[in-house]
mmCIF file of C-alpha atoms and ligand atoms in Angstrom:
data_model
loop_
_atom_site.group_PDB
_atom_site.id
_atom_site.type_symbol
_atom_site.label_atom_id
_atom_site.label_comp_id
_atom_site.label_asym_id
_atom_site.label_seq_id
_atom_site.Cartn_x
_atom_site.Cartn_y
_atom_site.Cartn_z
ATOM 1 C CA MET A 1 123.229 4.096 -7.374
ATOM 2 C CA SER A 2 124.832 7.688 -6.511
ATOM 3 C CA ALA A 3 124.868 10.265 -9.217
ATOM 4 C CA LEU A 4 127.595 10.641 -11.897
ATOM 5 C CA ASP A 5 128.649 13.962 -11.349
ATOM 6 C CA ASP A 6 126.986 16.886 -9.584
ATOM 7 C CA LEU A 7 126.152 19.024 -12.806
ATOM 8 C CA PRO A 8 122.908 19.728 -13.413
ATOM 9 C CA PRO A 9 120.209 16.612 -15.185
ATOM 10 C CA LEU A 10 120.527 16.519 -18.789
ATOM 11 C CA ARG A 11 116.893 17.678 -19.321
ATOM 12 C CA ASP A 12 118.173 20.973 -17.594
ATOM 13 C CA VAL A 13 120.897 21.421 -19.776
ATOM 14 C CA ILE A 14 118.735 20.852 -22.974
ATOM 15 C CA ARG A 15 116.245 22.936 -22.144
ATOM 16 C CA ARG A 16 118.193 25.914 -21.165
ATOM 17 C CA HIS A 17 119.973 25.869 -24.026
ATOM 18 C CA GLY A 18 117.707 25.319 -26.434
ATOM 19 C CA LEU A 19 118.729 21.896 -27.799
ATOM 20 C CA SER A 20 116.100 20.675 -29.804
ATOM 21 C CA ALA A 21 116.726 17.727 -31.532
ATOM 22 C CA GLN A 22 117.571 18.224 -35.328
ATOM 23 C CA LYS A 23 116.914 15.006 -37.506
ATOM 24 C CA SER A 24 119.701 16.155 -39.906
ATOM 25 C CA LEU A 25 122.459 15.982 -37.499
ATOM 26 C CA GLY A 26 121.188 12.667 -36.738
ATOM 27 C CA GLN A 27 120.354 13.819 -32.971
ATOM 28 C CA ASN A 28 118.692 11.152 -30.400
ATOM 29 C CA PHE A 29 119.957 12.300 -27.098
ATOM 30 C CA LEU A 30 120.866 9.559 -24.331
ATOM 31 C CA LEU A 31 119.694 11.306 -20.927
ATOM 32 C CA ASP A 32 120.207 8.634 -18.256
ATOM 33 C CA LEU A 33 123.652 8.697 -16.855
ATOM 34 C CA ASN A 34 123.540 5.353 -15.950
ATOM 35 C CA LEU A 35 123.398 4.139 -19.031
ATOM 36 C CA THR A 36 126.268 6.553 -20.527
ATOM 37 C CA GLY A 37 127.920 5.349 -17.813
ATOM 38 C CA ARG A 38 127.559 1.664 -19.195
ATOM 39 C CA ILE A 39 128.718 2.707 -22.387
ATOM 40 C CA ALA A 40 131.852 4.754 -21.084
ATOM 41 C CA ARG A 41 132.759 1.412 -19.444
ATOM 42 C CA ALA A 42 132.213 -0.996 -22.249
ATOM 43 C CA SER A 43 135.054 0.992 -24.092
ATOM 44 C CA GLY A 44 137.845 -0.821 -21.173
ATOM 45 C CA PRO A 45 139.775 0.894 -18.469
ATOM 46 C CA LEU A 46 139.670 4.593 -18.932
ATOM 47 C CA GLU A 47 141.787 5.767 -15.979
ATOM 48 C CA GLY A 48 144.663 7.962 -18.110
ATOM 49 C CA ALA A 49 143.657 7.472 -21.338
ATOM 50 C CA THR A 50 142.867 9.793 -24.007
ATOM 51 C CA VAL A 51 138.661 9.603 -25.154
ATOM 52 C CA VAL A 52 137.764 10.900 -29.057
ATOM 53 C CA GLU A 53 134.301 11.319 -28.955
ATOM 54 C CA VAL A 54 132.259 12.176 -32.060
ATOM 55 C CA GLY A 55 128.909 14.321 -31.603
ATOM 56 C CA PRO A 56 129.076 15.124 -27.695
ATOM 57 C CA GLY A 57 125.441 16.873 -27.866
ATOM 58 C CA PRO A 58 124.585 18.359 -24.883
ATOM 59 C CA GLY A 59 127.403 15.939 -22.972
ATOM 60 C CA GLY A 60 125.818 13.360 -21.346
ATOM 61 C CA LEU A 61 128.326 10.411 -22.592
ATOM 62 C CA THR A 62 131.232 13.390 -22.442
ATOM 63 C CA ARG A 63 130.038 13.558 -18.253
ATOM 64 C CA ALA A 64 130.496 9.763 -18.274
ATOM 65 C CA LEU A 65 134.082 9.369 -19.566
ATOM 66 C CA LEU A 66 134.959 12.254 -17.815
ATOM 67 C CA ALA A 67 133.502 10.970 -14.410
ATOM 68 C CA LEU A 68 135.046 7.486 -14.831
ATOM 69 C CA GLY A 69 138.607 9.010 -15.317
ATOM 70 C CA ALA A 70 139.345 9.795 -18.640
ATOM 71 C CA ARG A 71 142.550 12.105 -18.590
ATOM 72 C CA ARG A 72 141.791 13.786 -21.659
ATOM 73 C CA VAL A 73 138.339 14.098 -24.048
ATOM 74 C CA ILE A 74 138.273 15.491 -27.384
ATOM 75 C CA ALA A 75 135.118 16.013 -28.647
ATOM 76 C CA ILE A 76 134.244 16.949 -32.116
ATOM 77 C CA GLU A 77 130.823 18.595 -32.324
ATOM 78 C CA ARG A 78 129.205 20.123 -35.446
ATOM 79 C CA ASP A 79 126.018 21.490 -33.843
ATOM 80 C CA GLN A 80 127.440 24.732 -32.422
ATOM 81 C CA ARG A 81 124.279 25.217 -30.167
ATOM 82 C CA CYS A 82 125.749 22.768 -28.129
ATOM 83 C CA LEU A 83 129.240 24.722 -27.344
ATOM 84 C CA ASP A 84 127.989 26.270 -24.499
ATOM 85 C CA ALA A 85 126.549 23.260 -22.381
ATOM 86 C CA LEU A 86 129.890 21.731 -23.230
ATOM 87 C CA ALA A 87 131.488 24.693 -22.022
ATOM 88 C CA GLU A 88 129.962 24.110 -18.424
ATOM 89 C CA VAL A 89 131.205 20.367 -18.547
ATOM 90 C CA SER A 90 134.443 21.617 -19.304
ATOM 91 C CA ASP A 91 134.505 24.182 -16.248
ATOM 92 C CA HIS A 92 133.376 21.261 -14.272
ATOM 93 C CA TYR A 93 136.510 19.071 -15.028
ATOM 94 C CA PRO A 94 139.367 21.768 -15.819
ATOM 95 C CA GLY A 95 141.683 21.313 -18.413
ATOM 96 C CA ARG A 96 140.398 17.881 -19.301
ATOM 97 C CA LEU A 97 137.699 18.427 -21.972
ATOM 98 C CA GLU A 98 138.575 19.812 -25.133
ATOM 99 C CA VAL A 99 135.667 20.477 -27.833
ATOM 100 C CA ILE A 100 136.351 21.059 -31.390
ATOM 101 C CA SER A 101 133.644 22.922 -33.247
ATOM 102 C CA GLY A 102 133.542 21.164 -36.613
ATOM 103 C CA ASP A 103 132.596 18.143 -39.080
ATOM 104 C CA ALA A 104 133.973 14.731 -37.632
ATOM 105 C CA LEU A 105 134.257 13.446 -41.048
ATOM 106 C CA LYS A 106 136.913 16.626 -41.888
ATOM 107 C CA VAL A 107 138.651 16.786 -38.690
ATOM 108 C CA ASP A 108 142.320 15.196 -38.184
ATOM 109 C CA VAL A 109 142.387 13.920 -34.654
ATOM 110 C CA ARG A 110 145.714 12.232 -34.947
ATOM 111 C CA PRO A 111 147.905 15.278 -34.416
ATOM 112 C CA LEU A 112 145.711 16.118 -31.014
ATOM 113 C CA VAL A 113 145.932 12.967 -29.169
ATOM 114 C CA GLY A 114 149.388 12.547 -28.145
ATOM 115 C CA ASP A 115 151.427 9.443 -26.815
ATOM 116 C CA GLY A 116 149.253 6.871 -24.652
ATOM 117 C CA GLU A 117 146.280 5.061 -24.754
ATOM 118 C CA VAL A 118 143.606 6.727 -27.199
ATOM 119 C CA ARG A 119 139.999 5.050 -27.151
ATOM 120 C CA VAL A 120 137.361 6.615 -29.490
ATOM 121 C CA VAL A 121 133.733 6.263 -27.883
ATOM 122 C CA ALA A 122 130.582 7.559 -29.230
ATOM 123 C CA ASN A 123 126.956 7.669 -29.869
ATOM 124 C CA LEU A 124 127.510 8.215 -33.446
ATOM 125 C CA PRO A 125 125.014 10.341 -35.520
ATOM 126 C CA TYR A 126 123.535 7.336 -37.776
ATOM 127 C CA ASN A 127 123.488 9.458 -40.831
ATOM 128 C CA ILE A 128 127.796 9.176 -41.071
ATOM 129 C CA ALA A 129 127.940 6.303 -38.487
ATOM 130 C CA THR A 130 129.294 3.843 -41.541
ATOM 131 C CA LEU A 131 131.695 6.389 -43.057
ATOM 132 C CA LEU A 132 132.989 7.152 -39.931
ATOM 133 C CA LEU A 133 133.641 3.645 -39.030
ATOM 134 C CA ILE A 134 135.045 2.567 -42.676
ATOM 135 C CA GLY A 135 137.734 5.998 -42.208
ATOM 136 C CA TRP A 136 138.857 4.525 -38.884
ATOM 137 C CA LEU A 137 139.220 0.832 -40.135
ATOM 138 C CA SER A 138 140.815 2.131 -43.257
ATOM 139 C CA THR A 139 143.352 3.987 -40.884
ATOM 140 C CA ASP A 140 147.265 3.673 -42.055
ATOM 141 C CA PRO A 141 149.545 2.632 -40.816
ATOM 142 C CA TRP A 142 147.931 -0.038 -38.409
ATOM 143 C CA PRO A 143 147.871 -0.710 -35.745
ATOM 144 C CA PRO A 144 146.418 2.560 -35.640
ATOM 145 C CA TRP A 145 146.160 5.307 -33.157
ATOM 146 C CA PHE A 146 143.590 4.086 -31.312
ATOM 147 C CA SER A 147 143.362 1.053 -28.877
ATOM 148 C CA SER A 148 139.573 0.586 -29.103
ATOM 149 C CA LEU A 149 136.287 1.460 -30.705
ATOM 150 C CA THR A 150 133.211 1.926 -28.998
ATOM 151 C CA LEU A 151 130.142 3.169 -31.025
ATOM 152 C CA MET A 152 126.407 3.132 -31.101
ATOM 153 C CA PHE A 153 124.886 1.985 -34.049
ATOM 154 C CA GLN A 154 121.399 1.281 -35.379
ATOM 155 C CA LYS A 155 121.357 -2.676 -34.418
ATOM 156 C CA GLU A 156 121.221 -3.649 -38.474
ATOM 157 C CA VAL A 157 124.447 -2.096 -38.884
ATOM 158 C CA ALA A 158 125.713 -3.427 -35.832
ATOM 159 C CA GLU A 159 125.016 -6.709 -36.811
ATOM 160 C CA ARG A 160 126.578 -6.306 -40.362
ATOM 161 C CA ILE A 161 129.937 -5.313 -38.946
ATOM 162 C CA VAL A 162 129.914 -8.012 -36.401
ATOM 163 C CA ALA A 163 128.616 -10.933 -39.009
ATOM 164 C CA ALA A 164 129.671 -14.276 -39.479
ATOM 165 C CA PRO A 165 130.141 -15.839 -43.133
ATOM 166 C CA GLY A 166 127.248 -17.611 -44.063
ATOM 167 C CA SER A 167 124.917 -15.040 -42.652
ATOM 168 C CA LYS A 168 122.646 -12.734 -44.534
ATOM 169 C CA ALA A 169 124.323 -9.835 -42.755
ATOM 170 C CA TYR A 170 127.723 -11.051 -43.608
ATOM 171 C CA GLY A 171 129.364 -8.682 -46.407
ATOM 172 C CA ARG A 172 131.942 -6.127 -47.168
ATOM 173 C CA LEU A 173 131.596 -4.432 -43.950
ATOM 174 C CA ALA A 174 132.040 -7.251 -42.049
ATOM 175 C CA VAL A 175 134.919 -8.692 -43.869
ATOM 176 C CA LEU A 176 137.108 -4.991 -43.303
ATOM 177 C CA ALA A 177 136.141 -4.903 -39.504
ATOM 178 C CA GLY A 178 136.969 -8.851 -39.421
ATOM 179 C CA TRP A 179 140.287 -8.518 -40.875
ATOM 180 C CA ARG A 180 141.495 -5.446 -39.130
ATOM 181 C CA THR A 181 139.658 -6.007 -35.692
ATOM 182 C CA THR A 182 137.659 -8.271 -33.374
ATOM 183 C CA ALA A 183 134.547 -6.653 -32.945
ATOM 184 C CA ARG A 184 131.436 -7.520 -30.759
ATOM 185 C CA ILE A 185 128.353 -5.961 -29.760
ATOM 186 C CA ALA A 186 128.553 -5.344 -26.185
ATOM 187 C CA PHE A 187 124.396 -4.392 -25.865
ATOM 188 C CA ASP A 188 121.619 -3.650 -27.206
ATOM 189 C CA VAL A 189 119.519 -0.172 -26.521
ATOM 190 C CA ALA A 190 115.917 0.241 -26.704
ATOM 191 C CA PRO A 191 114.930 3.231 -28.735
ATOM 192 C CA SER A 192 112.802 4.635 -25.375
ATOM 193 C CA ALA A 193 116.408 5.478 -24.015
ATOM 194 C CA PHE A 194 116.953 8.403 -26.622
ATOM 195 C CA VAL A 195 114.966 11.724 -26.908
ATOM 196 C CA PRO A 196 113.808 11.463 -29.159
ATOM 197 C CA PRO A 197 113.510 8.029 -29.768
ATOM 198 C CA PRO A 198 114.542 6.580 -32.901
ATOM 199 C CA LYS A 199 112.311 4.201 -35.000
ATOM 200 C CA VAL A 200 114.637 1.005 -34.418
ATOM 201 C CA THR A 201 116.884 -0.572 -31.775
ATOM 202 C CA SER A 202 120.364 0.347 -31.450
ATOM 203 C CA SER A 203 123.446 -1.465 -30.179
ATOM 204 C CA VAL A 204 126.982 -0.895 -28.724
ATOM 205 C CA VAL A 205 129.797 -2.249 -30.833
ATOM 206 C CA HIS A 206 133.367 -2.657 -29.296
ATOM 207 C CA LEU A 207 136.303 -3.130 -31.581
ATOM 208 C CA VAL A 208 139.512 -3.658 -31.099
ATOM 209 C CA PRO A 209 142.350 -3.444 -33.571
ATOM 210 C CA ARG A 210 144.256 -6.443 -34.266
ATOM 211 C CA SER A 211 148.021 -6.116 -33.762
ATOM 212 C CA GLU A 212 148.852 -8.119 -36.659
ATOM 213 C CA PRO A 213 146.181 -8.459 -39.566
ATOM 214 C CA LEU A 214 146.824 -10.921 -42.321
ATOM 215 C CA PRO A 215 149.251 -8.769 -44.829
ATOM 216 C CA CYS A 216 147.048 -7.655 -47.500
ATOM 217 C CA ALA A 217 146.716 -4.181 -49.363
ATOM 218 C CA LEU A 218 143.491 -2.491 -48.490
ATOM 219 C CA SER A 219 142.941 -1.226 -51.807
ATOM 220 C CA ALA A 220 143.067 -5.000 -53.444
ATOM 221 C CA LEU A 221 140.935 -5.760 -50.627
ATOM 222 C CA GLU A 222 138.238 -3.506 -51.214
ATOM 223 C CA LYS A 223 138.245 -4.326 -54.711
ATOM 224 C CA VAL A 224 137.916 -7.927 -54.400
ATOM 225 C CA THR A 225 134.905 -7.356 -51.658
ATOM 226 C CA GLU A 226 133.176 -4.897 -53.919
ATOM 227 C CA ALA A 227 133.502 -7.360 -56.812
ATOM 228 C CA ALA A 228 132.365 -10.112 -55.014
ATOM 229 C CA PHE A 229 129.219 -8.647 -52.817
ATOM 230 C CA GLY A 230 128.226 -6.396 -55.863
ATOM 231 C CA GLN A 231 126.929 -9.682 -57.244
ATOM 232 C CA ARG A 232 126.165 -11.332 -53.993
ATOM 233 C CA ARG A 233 123.978 -13.832 -55.453
ATOM 234 C CA LYS A 234 126.309 -14.989 -58.384
ATOM 235 C CA MET A 235 129.070 -17.451 -58.385
ATOM 236 C CA LEU A 236 132.574 -16.067 -57.979
ATOM 237 C CA ARG A 237 133.833 -17.152 -61.120
ATOM 238 C CA GLN A 238 130.724 -14.668 -62.358
ATOM 239 C CA SER A 239 130.931 -11.975 -60.017
ATOM 240 C CA LEU A 240 134.633 -11.389 -59.956
ATOM 241 C CA LYS A 241 134.932 -11.087 -63.596
ATOM 242 C CA SER A 242 134.587 -7.258 -63.368
ATOM 243 C CA LEU A 243 138.014 -7.215 -61.782
ATOM 244 C CA GLY A 244 139.558 -7.661 -65.247
ATOM 245 C CA VAL A 245 142.012 -10.225 -64.165
ATOM 246 C CA ASP A 246 141.789 -14.231 -65.583
ATOM 247 C CA THR A 247 139.106 -15.408 -62.713
ATOM 248 C CA ALA A 248 139.824 -19.252 -62.808
ATOM 249 C CA ALA A 249 143.350 -18.511 -62.420
ATOM 250 C CA LEU A 250 142.185 -16.602 -59.377
ATOM 251 C CA LEU A 251 140.091 -18.864 -57.917
ATOM 252 C CA LYS A 252 142.338 -21.845 -58.471
ATOM 253 C CA ALA A 253 145.637 -20.083 -57.202
ATOM 254 C CA THR A 254 143.518 -19.119 -54.222
ATOM 255 C CA GLY A 255 142.195 -22.474 -53.624
ATOM 256 C CA VAL A 256 138.686 -20.749 -53.880
ATOM 257 C CA GLU A 257 135.470 -22.889 -55.829
ATOM 258 C CA GLU A 258 134.674 -21.484 -58.579
ATOM 259 C CA THR A 259 131.074 -22.148 -57.829
ATOM 260 C CA ALA A 260 131.412 -20.473 -54.296
ATOM 261 C CA ARG A 261 129.465 -17.306 -53.310
ATOM 262 C CA ALA A 262 130.806 -13.934 -51.769
ATOM 263 C CA GLU A 263 129.128 -15.077 -48.332
ATOM 264 C CA GLU A 264 130.810 -18.502 -48.127
ATOM 265 C CA ILE A 265 134.187 -16.624 -47.769
ATOM 266 C CA ASP A 266 135.771 -16.176 -44.676
ATOM 267 C CA VAL A 267 138.139 -13.049 -44.226
ATOM 268 C CA ASP A 268 141.019 -15.455 -44.543
ATOM 269 C CA GLY A 269 139.573 -16.443 -47.917
ATOM 270 C CA PHE A 270 139.126 -12.859 -49.107
ATOM 271 C CA VAL A 271 142.587 -12.337 -47.858
ATOM 272 C CA ARG A 272 143.971 -14.801 -50.024
ATOM 273 C CA LEU A 273 141.717 -13.501 -53.019
ATOM 274 C CA ALA A 274 143.109 -10.084 -52.579
ATOM 275 C CA ASN A 275 146.839 -10.617 -52.196
ATOM 276 C CA THR A 276 146.560 -13.287 -55.847
ATOM 277 C CA PHE A 277 144.379 -10.397 -57.551
ATOM 278 C CA ALA A 278 146.899 -7.950 -56.546
ATOM 279 C CA GLN A 279 149.670 -10.225 -57.826
ATOM 280 C CA LEU A 280 147.779 -10.948 -61.317
ATOM 281 C CA LYS A 281 147.086 -7.301 -61.772
ATOM 282 C CA SER A 282 150.713 -6.387 -61.331
ATOM 283 C CA GLY A 283 151.848 -9.377 -63.627
ATOM 284 C CA ALA A 284 149.354 -8.305 -66.284
ATOM 285 C CA GLY A 285 150.818 -4.505 -65.933
ATOM 286 C CA ALA A 286 154.173 -5.665 -66.184
ATOM 287 C CA ALA A 287 153.535 -7.960 -69.274
ATOM 288 C CA ALA A 288 151.467 -5.173 -71.063
HETATM 289 C C1 SAM B 1 123.327 10.465 -31.781
HETATM 290 S S1 SAM B 1 123.590 11.933 -31.366
HETATM 291 C C2 SAM B 1 124.788 11.934 -29.497
HETATM 292 C C3 SAM B 1 124.523 12.957 -28.842
HETATM 293 C C4 SAM B 1 125.242 12.466 -27.272
HETATM 294 N N1 SAM B 1 126.604 12.039 -27.328
HETATM 295 C C5 SAM B 1 124.471 11.742 -26.690
HETATM 296 O O1 SAM B 1 124.974 10.803 -26.531
HETATM 297 O O2 SAM B 1 123.403 12.217 -25.989
HETATM 298 C C6 SAM B 1 124.944 12.641 -32.562
HETATM 299 C C7 SAM B 1 125.507 13.578 -32.219
HETATM 300 O O3 SAM B 1 126.603 13.977 -33.256
HETATM 301 C C8 SAM B 1 126.396 15.366 -33.772
HETATM 302 N N2 SAM B 1 126.710 15.475 -35.186
HETATM 303 C C9 SAM B 1 126.276 15.140 -36.475
HETATM 304 N N3 SAM B 1 127.280 15.367 -37.196
HETATM 305 C C10 SAM B 1 128.205 15.762 -37.009
HETATM 306 C C11 SAM B 1 129.193 15.710 -37.826
HETATM 307 N N4 SAM B 1 129.300 15.687 -39.011
HETATM 308 N N5 SAM B 1 130.522 15.989 -36.663
HETATM 309 C C12 SAM B 1 130.588 16.034 -35.585
HETATM 310 N N6 SAM B 1 129.329 16.054 -34.619
HETATM 311 C C13 SAM B 1 128.223 15.718 -35.414
HETATM 312 C C14 SAM B 1 125.222 15.925 -33.496
HETATM 313 O O4 SAM B 1 124.841 16.952 -33.718
HETATM 314 C C15 SAM B 1 124.871 15.235 -32.236
HETATM 315 O O5 SAM B 1 125.307 15.989 -31.208
#
């Protein structure tokens, strides 16, 4: 296979810029441009798209995104040591790479992305990966500003995102992801693909926003799933008591068995529970 670009090999870039990986920043770099190309392609067509990348590091995935036709990449990097290496990528693709030096948890990219198709693609720092995903899934209004999320997680987290009811991995994350998106694992990545290798296998997850998720207030869904999965071994008639509404009435109105447990309830069931909970709560407020 021909080289993705004629920039220097990533090992040289890392050596020249002294980018020894820091654990505190979740730094596990990908040096194989075939693999970064595969991740970039998993996000869907890039021609003409704007891509938001969290944590470009030395730029392996960034280079793939640009080589495969992204019109613009907006990359947010916390480690200032990476900025010179990224400037070289930017010089190679004039006007197409914008690097924001900062914390992705704090930067609001929405004003920067403009019109047109926006995809989020990242080999995420694992210490903040779930937090970032929840932030994107909690975006309001919905449909959101991005047309897909293609993200590397630890495999165990990836399995929690795509989990089906009845499985051990099914929980709050799967309900939130399943309510607002269709999510699937695109492929696994072995530890040996990273420098340094993490202890566990990783997976690339591809999420596509649903254009019309079942109507439901996010806050009510969060409260119901928190209560239900907070005591996942208990029956719902017990675990939902912490919601402070008439649990028997809530379950009856929703058509959910009192003896059911959280992991047996599918996303539609949780949406019904959340909507009925919100009604009972506002009724209780009005009666008070
Ligand atoms: C797993 S590495 C991925 C690096 C590169 N994209 C690759 O695939 O080789 C995660 C990257 O996220 C950066 N990072 C860590 N915390 C961050 C934060 N809060 N905001 C932005 N970037 C962050 C790290 O410095 C690192 O470059």
